[in-house]
Short mmCIF file of C-alpha atoms in Angstrom, two decimals:
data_model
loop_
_atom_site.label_atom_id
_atom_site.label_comp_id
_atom_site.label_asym_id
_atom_site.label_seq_id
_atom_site.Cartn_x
_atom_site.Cartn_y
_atom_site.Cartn_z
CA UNK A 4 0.00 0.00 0.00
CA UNK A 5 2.75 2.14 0.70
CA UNK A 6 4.13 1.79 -2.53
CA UNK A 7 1.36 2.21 -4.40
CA UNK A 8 0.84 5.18 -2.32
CA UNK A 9 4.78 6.42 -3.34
CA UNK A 10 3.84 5.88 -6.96
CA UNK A 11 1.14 8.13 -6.88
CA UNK A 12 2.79 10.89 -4.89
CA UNK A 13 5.86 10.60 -7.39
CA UNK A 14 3.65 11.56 -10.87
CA UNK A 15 3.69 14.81 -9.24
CA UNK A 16 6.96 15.10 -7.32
CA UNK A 17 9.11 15.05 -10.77
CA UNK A 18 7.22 17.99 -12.25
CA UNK A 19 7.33 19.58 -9.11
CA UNK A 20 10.98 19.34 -9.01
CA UNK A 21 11.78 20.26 -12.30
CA UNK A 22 9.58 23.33 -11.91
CA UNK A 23 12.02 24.15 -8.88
CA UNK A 24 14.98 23.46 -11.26
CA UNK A 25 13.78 26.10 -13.67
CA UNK A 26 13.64 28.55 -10.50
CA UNK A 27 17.34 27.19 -9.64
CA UNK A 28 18.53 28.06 -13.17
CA UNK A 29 17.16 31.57 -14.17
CA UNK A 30 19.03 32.50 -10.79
CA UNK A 31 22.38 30.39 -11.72
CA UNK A 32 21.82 32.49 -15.06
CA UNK A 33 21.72 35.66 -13.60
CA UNK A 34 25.11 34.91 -11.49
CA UNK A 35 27.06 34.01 -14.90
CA UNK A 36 25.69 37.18 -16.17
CA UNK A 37 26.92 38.74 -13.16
CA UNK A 38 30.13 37.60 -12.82
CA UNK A 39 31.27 37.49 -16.91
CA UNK A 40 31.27 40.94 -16.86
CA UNK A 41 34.66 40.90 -14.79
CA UNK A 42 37.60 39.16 -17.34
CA UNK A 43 39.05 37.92 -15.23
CA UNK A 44 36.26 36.31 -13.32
CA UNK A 45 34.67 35.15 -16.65
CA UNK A 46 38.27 33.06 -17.65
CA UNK A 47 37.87 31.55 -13.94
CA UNK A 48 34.27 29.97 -14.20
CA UNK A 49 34.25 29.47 -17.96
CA UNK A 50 35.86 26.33 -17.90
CA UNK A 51 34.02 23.10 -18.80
CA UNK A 52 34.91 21.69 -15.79
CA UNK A 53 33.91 24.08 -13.67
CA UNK A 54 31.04 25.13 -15.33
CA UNK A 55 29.79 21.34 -14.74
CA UNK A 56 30.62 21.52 -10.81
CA UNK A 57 28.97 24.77 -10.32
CA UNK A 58 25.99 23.50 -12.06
CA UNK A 59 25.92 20.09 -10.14
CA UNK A 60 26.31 22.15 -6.44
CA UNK A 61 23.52 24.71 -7.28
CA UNK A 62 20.98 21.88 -8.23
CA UNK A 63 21.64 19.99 -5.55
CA UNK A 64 21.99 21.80 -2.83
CA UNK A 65 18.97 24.18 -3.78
CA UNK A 66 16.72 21.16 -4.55
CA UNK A 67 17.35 20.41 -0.77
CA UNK A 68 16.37 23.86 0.31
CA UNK A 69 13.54 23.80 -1.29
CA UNK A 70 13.02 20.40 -0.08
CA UNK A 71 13.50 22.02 3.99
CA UNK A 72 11.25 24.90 3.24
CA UNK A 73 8.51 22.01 2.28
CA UNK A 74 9.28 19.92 5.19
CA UNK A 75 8.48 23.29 7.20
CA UNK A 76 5.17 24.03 5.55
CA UNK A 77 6.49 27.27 3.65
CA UNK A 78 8.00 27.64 0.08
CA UNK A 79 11.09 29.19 -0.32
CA UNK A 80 11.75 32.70 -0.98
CA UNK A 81 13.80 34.78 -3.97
CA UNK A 82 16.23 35.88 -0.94
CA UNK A 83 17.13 32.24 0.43
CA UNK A 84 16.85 31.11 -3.25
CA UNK A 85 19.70 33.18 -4.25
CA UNK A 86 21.80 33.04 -0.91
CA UNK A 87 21.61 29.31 -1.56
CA UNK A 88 22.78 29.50 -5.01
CA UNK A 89 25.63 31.98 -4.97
CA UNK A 90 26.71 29.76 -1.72
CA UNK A 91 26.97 26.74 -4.14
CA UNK A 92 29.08 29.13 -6.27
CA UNK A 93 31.61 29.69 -3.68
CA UNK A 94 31.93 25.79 -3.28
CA UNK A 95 34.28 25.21 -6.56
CA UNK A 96 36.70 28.04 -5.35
CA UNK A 97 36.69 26.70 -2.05
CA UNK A 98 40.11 24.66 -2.35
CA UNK A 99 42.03 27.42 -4.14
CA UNK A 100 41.21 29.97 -1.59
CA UNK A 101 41.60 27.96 1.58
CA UNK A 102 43.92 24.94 0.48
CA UNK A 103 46.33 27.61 -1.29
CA UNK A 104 47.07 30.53 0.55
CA UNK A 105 48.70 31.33 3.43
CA UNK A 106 45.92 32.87 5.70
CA UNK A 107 46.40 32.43 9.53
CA UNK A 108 43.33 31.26 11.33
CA UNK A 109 42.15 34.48 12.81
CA UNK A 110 41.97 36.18 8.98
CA UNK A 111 40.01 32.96 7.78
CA UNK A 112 37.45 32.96 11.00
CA UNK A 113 37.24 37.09 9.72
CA UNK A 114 36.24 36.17 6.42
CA UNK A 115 34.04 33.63 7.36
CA UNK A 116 31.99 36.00 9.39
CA UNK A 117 33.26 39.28 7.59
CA UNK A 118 33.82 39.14 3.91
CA UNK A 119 33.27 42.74 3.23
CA UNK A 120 36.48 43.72 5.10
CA UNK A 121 38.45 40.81 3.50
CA UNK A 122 40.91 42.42 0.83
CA UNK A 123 41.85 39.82 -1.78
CA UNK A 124 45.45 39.31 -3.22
CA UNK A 125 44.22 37.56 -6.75
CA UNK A 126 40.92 36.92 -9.39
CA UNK A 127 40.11 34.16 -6.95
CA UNK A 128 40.06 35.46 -3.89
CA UNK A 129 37.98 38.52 -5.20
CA UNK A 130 35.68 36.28 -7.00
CA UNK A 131 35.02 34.26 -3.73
CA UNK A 132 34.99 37.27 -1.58
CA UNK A 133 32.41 38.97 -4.11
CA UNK A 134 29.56 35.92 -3.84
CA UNK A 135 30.50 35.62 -0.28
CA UNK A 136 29.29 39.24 0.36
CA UNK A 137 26.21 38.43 -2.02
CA UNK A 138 25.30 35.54 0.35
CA UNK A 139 25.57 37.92 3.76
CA UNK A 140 23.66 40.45 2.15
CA UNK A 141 20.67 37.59 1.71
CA UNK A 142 21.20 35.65 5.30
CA UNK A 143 18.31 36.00 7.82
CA UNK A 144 20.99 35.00 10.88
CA UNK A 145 24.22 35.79 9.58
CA UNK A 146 25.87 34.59 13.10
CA UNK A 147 24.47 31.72 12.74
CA UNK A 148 25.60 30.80 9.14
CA UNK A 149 29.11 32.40 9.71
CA UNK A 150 29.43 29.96 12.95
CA UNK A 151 28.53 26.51 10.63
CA UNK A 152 30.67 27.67 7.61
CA UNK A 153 33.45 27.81 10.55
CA UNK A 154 32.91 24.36 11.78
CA UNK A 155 32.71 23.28 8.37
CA UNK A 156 36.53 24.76 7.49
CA UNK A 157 37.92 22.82 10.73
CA UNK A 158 36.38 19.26 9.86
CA UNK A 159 37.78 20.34 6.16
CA UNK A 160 40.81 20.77 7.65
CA UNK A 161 40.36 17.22 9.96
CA UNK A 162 39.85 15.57 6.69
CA UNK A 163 43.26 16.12 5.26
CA UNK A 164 43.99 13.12 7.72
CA UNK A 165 42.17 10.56 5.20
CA UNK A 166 45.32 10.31 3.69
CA UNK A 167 46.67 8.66 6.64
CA UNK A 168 46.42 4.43 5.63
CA UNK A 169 46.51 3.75 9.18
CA UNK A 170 43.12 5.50 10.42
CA UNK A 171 40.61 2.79 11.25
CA UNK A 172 37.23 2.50 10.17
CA UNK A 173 35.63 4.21 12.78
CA UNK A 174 38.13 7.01 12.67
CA UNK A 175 37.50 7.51 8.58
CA UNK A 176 33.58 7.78 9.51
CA UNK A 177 34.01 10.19 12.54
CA UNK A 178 35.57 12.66 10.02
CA UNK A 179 33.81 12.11 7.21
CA UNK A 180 30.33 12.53 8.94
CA UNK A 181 31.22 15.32 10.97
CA UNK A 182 31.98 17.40 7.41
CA UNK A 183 29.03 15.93 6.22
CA UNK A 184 27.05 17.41 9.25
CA UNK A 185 28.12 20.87 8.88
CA UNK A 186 27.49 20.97 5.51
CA UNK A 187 24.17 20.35 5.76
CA UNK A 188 23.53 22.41 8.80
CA UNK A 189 25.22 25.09 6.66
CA UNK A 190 22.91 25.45 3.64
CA UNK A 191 20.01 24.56 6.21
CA UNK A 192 21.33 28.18 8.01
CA UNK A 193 20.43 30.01 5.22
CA UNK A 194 16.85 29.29 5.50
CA UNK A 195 14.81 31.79 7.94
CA UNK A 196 12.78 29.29 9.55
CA UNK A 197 13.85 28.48 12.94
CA UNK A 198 15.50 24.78 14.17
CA UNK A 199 13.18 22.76 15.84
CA UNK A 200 14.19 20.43 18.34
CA UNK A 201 15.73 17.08 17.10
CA UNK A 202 16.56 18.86 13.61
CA UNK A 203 20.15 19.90 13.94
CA UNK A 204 20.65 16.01 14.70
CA UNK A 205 18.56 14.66 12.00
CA UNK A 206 20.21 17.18 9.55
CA UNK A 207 23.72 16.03 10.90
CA UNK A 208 22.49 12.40 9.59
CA UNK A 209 21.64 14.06 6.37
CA UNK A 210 24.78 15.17 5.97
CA UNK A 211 26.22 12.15 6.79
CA UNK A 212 24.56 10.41 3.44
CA UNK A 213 25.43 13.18 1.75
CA UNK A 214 29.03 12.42 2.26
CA UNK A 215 29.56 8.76 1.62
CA UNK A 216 26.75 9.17 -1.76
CA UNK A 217 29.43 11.64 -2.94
CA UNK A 218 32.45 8.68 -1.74
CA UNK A 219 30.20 6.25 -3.80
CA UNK A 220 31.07 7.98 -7.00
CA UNK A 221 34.44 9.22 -6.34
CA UNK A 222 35.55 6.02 -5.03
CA UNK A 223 38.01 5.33 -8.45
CA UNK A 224 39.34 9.03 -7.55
CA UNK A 225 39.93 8.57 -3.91
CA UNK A 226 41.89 5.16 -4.25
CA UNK A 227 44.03 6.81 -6.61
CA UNK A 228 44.88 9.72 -4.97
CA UNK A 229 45.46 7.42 -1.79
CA UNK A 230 42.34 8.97 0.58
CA UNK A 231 40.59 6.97 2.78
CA UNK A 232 36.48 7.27 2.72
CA UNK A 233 34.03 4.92 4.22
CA UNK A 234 33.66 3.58 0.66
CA UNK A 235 37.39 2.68 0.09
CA UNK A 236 37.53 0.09 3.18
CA UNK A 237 35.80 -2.65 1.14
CA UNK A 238 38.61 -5.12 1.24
CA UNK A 239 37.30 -7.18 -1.54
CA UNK A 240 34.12 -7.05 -1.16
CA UNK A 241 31.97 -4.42 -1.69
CA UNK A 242 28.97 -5.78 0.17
CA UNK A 243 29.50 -4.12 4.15
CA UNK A 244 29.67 -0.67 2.37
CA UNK A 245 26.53 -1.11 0.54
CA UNK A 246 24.69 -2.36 3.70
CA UNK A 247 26.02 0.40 5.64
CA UNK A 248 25.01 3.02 3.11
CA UNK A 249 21.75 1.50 3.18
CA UNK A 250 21.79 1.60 7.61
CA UNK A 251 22.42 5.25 7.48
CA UNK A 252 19.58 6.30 4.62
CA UNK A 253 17.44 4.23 6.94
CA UNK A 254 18.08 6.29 9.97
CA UNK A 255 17.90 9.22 8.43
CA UNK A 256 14.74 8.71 7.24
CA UNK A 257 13.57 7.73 11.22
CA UNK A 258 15.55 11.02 12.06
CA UNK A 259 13.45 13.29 10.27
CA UNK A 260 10.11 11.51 10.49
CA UNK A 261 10.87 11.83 14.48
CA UNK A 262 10.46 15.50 14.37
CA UNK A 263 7.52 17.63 14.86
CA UNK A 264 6.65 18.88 11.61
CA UNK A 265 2.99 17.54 9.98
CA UNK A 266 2.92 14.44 8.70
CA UNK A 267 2.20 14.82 5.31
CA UNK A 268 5.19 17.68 4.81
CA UNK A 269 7.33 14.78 6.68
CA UNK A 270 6.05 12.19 4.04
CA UNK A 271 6.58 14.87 1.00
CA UNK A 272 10.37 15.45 2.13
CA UNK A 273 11.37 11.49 2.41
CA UNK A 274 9.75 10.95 -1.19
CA UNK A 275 12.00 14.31 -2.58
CA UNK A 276 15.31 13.06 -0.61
CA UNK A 277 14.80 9.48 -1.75
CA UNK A 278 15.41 10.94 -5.02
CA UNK A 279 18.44 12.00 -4.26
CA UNK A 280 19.98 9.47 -1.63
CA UNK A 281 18.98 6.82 -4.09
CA UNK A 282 21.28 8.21 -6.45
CA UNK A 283 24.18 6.26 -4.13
CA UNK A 284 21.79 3.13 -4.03
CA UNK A 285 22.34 2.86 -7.66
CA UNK A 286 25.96 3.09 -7.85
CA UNK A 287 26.31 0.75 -5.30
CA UNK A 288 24.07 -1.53 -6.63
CA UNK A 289 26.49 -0.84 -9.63
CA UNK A 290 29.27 -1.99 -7.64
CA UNK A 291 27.41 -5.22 -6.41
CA UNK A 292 26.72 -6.13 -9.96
CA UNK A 293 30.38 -5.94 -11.16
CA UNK A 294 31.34 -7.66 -8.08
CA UNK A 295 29.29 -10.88 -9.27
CA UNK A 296 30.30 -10.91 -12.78
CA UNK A 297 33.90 -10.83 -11.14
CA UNK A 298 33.35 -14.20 -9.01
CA UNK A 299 32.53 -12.34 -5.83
CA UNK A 300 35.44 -9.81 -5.61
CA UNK A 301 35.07 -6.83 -5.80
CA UNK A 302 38.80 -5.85 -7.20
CA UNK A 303 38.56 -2.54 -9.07
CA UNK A 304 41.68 -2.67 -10.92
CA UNK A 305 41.04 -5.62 -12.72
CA UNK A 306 37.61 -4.33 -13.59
CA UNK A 307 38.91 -0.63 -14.42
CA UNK A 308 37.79 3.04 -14.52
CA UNK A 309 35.08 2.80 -16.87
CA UNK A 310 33.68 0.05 -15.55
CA UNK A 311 32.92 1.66 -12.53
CA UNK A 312 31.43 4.62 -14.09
CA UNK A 313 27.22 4.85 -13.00
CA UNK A 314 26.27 7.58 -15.23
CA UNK A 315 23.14 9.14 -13.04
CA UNK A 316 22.31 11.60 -15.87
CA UNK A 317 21.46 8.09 -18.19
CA UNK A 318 17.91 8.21 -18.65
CA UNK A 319 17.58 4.49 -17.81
CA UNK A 320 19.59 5.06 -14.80
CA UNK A 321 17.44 8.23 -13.53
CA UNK A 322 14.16 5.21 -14.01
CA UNK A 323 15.49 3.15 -12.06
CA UNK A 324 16.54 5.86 -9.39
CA UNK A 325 12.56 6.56 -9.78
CA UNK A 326 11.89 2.98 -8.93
CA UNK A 327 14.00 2.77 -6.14
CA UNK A 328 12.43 5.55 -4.59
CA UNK A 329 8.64 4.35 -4.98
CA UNK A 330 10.21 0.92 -3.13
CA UNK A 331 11.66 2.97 -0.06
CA UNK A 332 10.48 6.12 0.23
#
């Protein structure tokens, strides 16, 4: 009954959501509009690469927003619609400003909670400092936000330890989640609706997902590059990753249907995260699949790159996504 009930909820989810992706794009649009009227910003964010990251941050992360604004009972507004957005646009120059210059930690907590008085040595910096100051200018609590985007630089910073072979398990998770968590809370900040008790938690769990979906389909990248994840401790078999994936999308649907919003907004907001979230069911079904064909082991350099590649923007991929989410929502 329930899935009947899923499959009737979902012929008017998808519009719904691409609707909100229209919404997400005319104010994406606007930004590049914005911003390409500075050379030297324009050579920065004209690149295919990360023209497809910007674009992949702003849907997602607004698609949530919107999603939390539901879940409250309200839809979003313009304001939180474009804080959100020019937020995501900060994310690809994130690295380069933090990872590559020599701020101390006092001038990084300033910027975090001061942009306007920030004065930037490079295109970059002024870039980042420039849709920074766009997303103040749109915050309803800017304390708040400033004091999340500050947690969220230190576990950054914790998580250049995932390089380190020796960190167990439980150690990998403990950083990874905690990211994860402030992340969320983060973009969840720049909404003007109050937390309610029990949120901050089940949004922590949220982020949690978030973090080993994206380890799901960087996990080629990360064993490379020698980083540990929660993914990359499969030790020939792939099977304990998937089933923990599938533990924590469980909780965090008992996290947020534990709160005290109305039911039916509770019910609407599983069905629209399911259809992300399942995105990482997919590819780790994916993984499960290969790991079969190759007589139970799941050994990634015999099977290669491409192999592991779960294309979520294939149409028959994006059904089955759709399926998945009528089973569990």
């Amino acid at each position: 009954m329930r899935q009947l009930s899923n499959l009737f909820h979902y012929l008017f989810i998808i519009p719904r959501v691409n609707f909100r992706l229209v919404r997400i794009n005319r104010v994406l649009k606007n930004l590049k509009e914005e911003v390409v009227k500075n050379p030297d910003w324009e050579s920065i964010i004209s690149s295919k690469d990360f023209d497809l990251r910007l674009t992949q941050y702003v849907q997602v992360h607004s698609l949530l927003d919107f999603s939390l604004c539901g879940l409250a009972g309200r839809k979003i507004s313009r304001v939180e619609l474009k804080a959100c957005v020019y937020f995501c646009a900060c994310l690809p120059l994130y690295d380069d400003f933090f990872d590559k210059s020599n701020l101390s930690k006092k001038e990084i907590k300033d910027l975090m909670h001061f942009p306007q008085g920030f004065k930037p040595e490079n295109s970059v910096q002024e870039l980042f400092v420039h849709l920074l100051d766009v997303v103040y200018k749109n915050l309803p609590d800017s304390e708040l936000f400033g004091r999340y985007f500050e947690q969220l630089y230190y576990g950054q910073q914790e998580s250049k330890r995932l390089v380190d072979s020796r960190l167990s398990i439980e150690e990998v998770q403990k950083i990874a989640f905690q990211k994860g968590g402030y992340s969320a809370l983060l973009f969840r900040s720049i909404l003007k609706h109050p937390l309610i008790d029990g949120e901050e938690k089940a949004l922590h769990q949220l982020g949690a997902v978030g973090q080993v979906l994206d380890d799901l389909f960087d996990l080629w990248d990360d064993l490379e590059e020698g980083i540990n994840t929660v993914v990359t401790k499969f030790n020939r078999d792939f099977t304990p990753v998937f089933n923990l994936y599938i533990k924590e999308v469980d909780q965090l649907k008992l996290s947020f249907q534990a709160l005290n919003y109305q039911q039916k907004n509770k019910d609407r907001f599983i069905r629209e995260l399911m259809l992300l979230v399942n995105g990482g069911t997919i590819c780790g079904q994916h993984y499960l699949k290969l790991q079969a064909e190759n007589n139970g082991v799941f050994d990634i350099e015999k099977m290669g790159r491409e192999a592991l590649v779960c294309d979520m923007e294939n149409k028959f991929n994006r059904l089955k996504m759709i399926k998945q989410s009528i089973l569990n929502a």
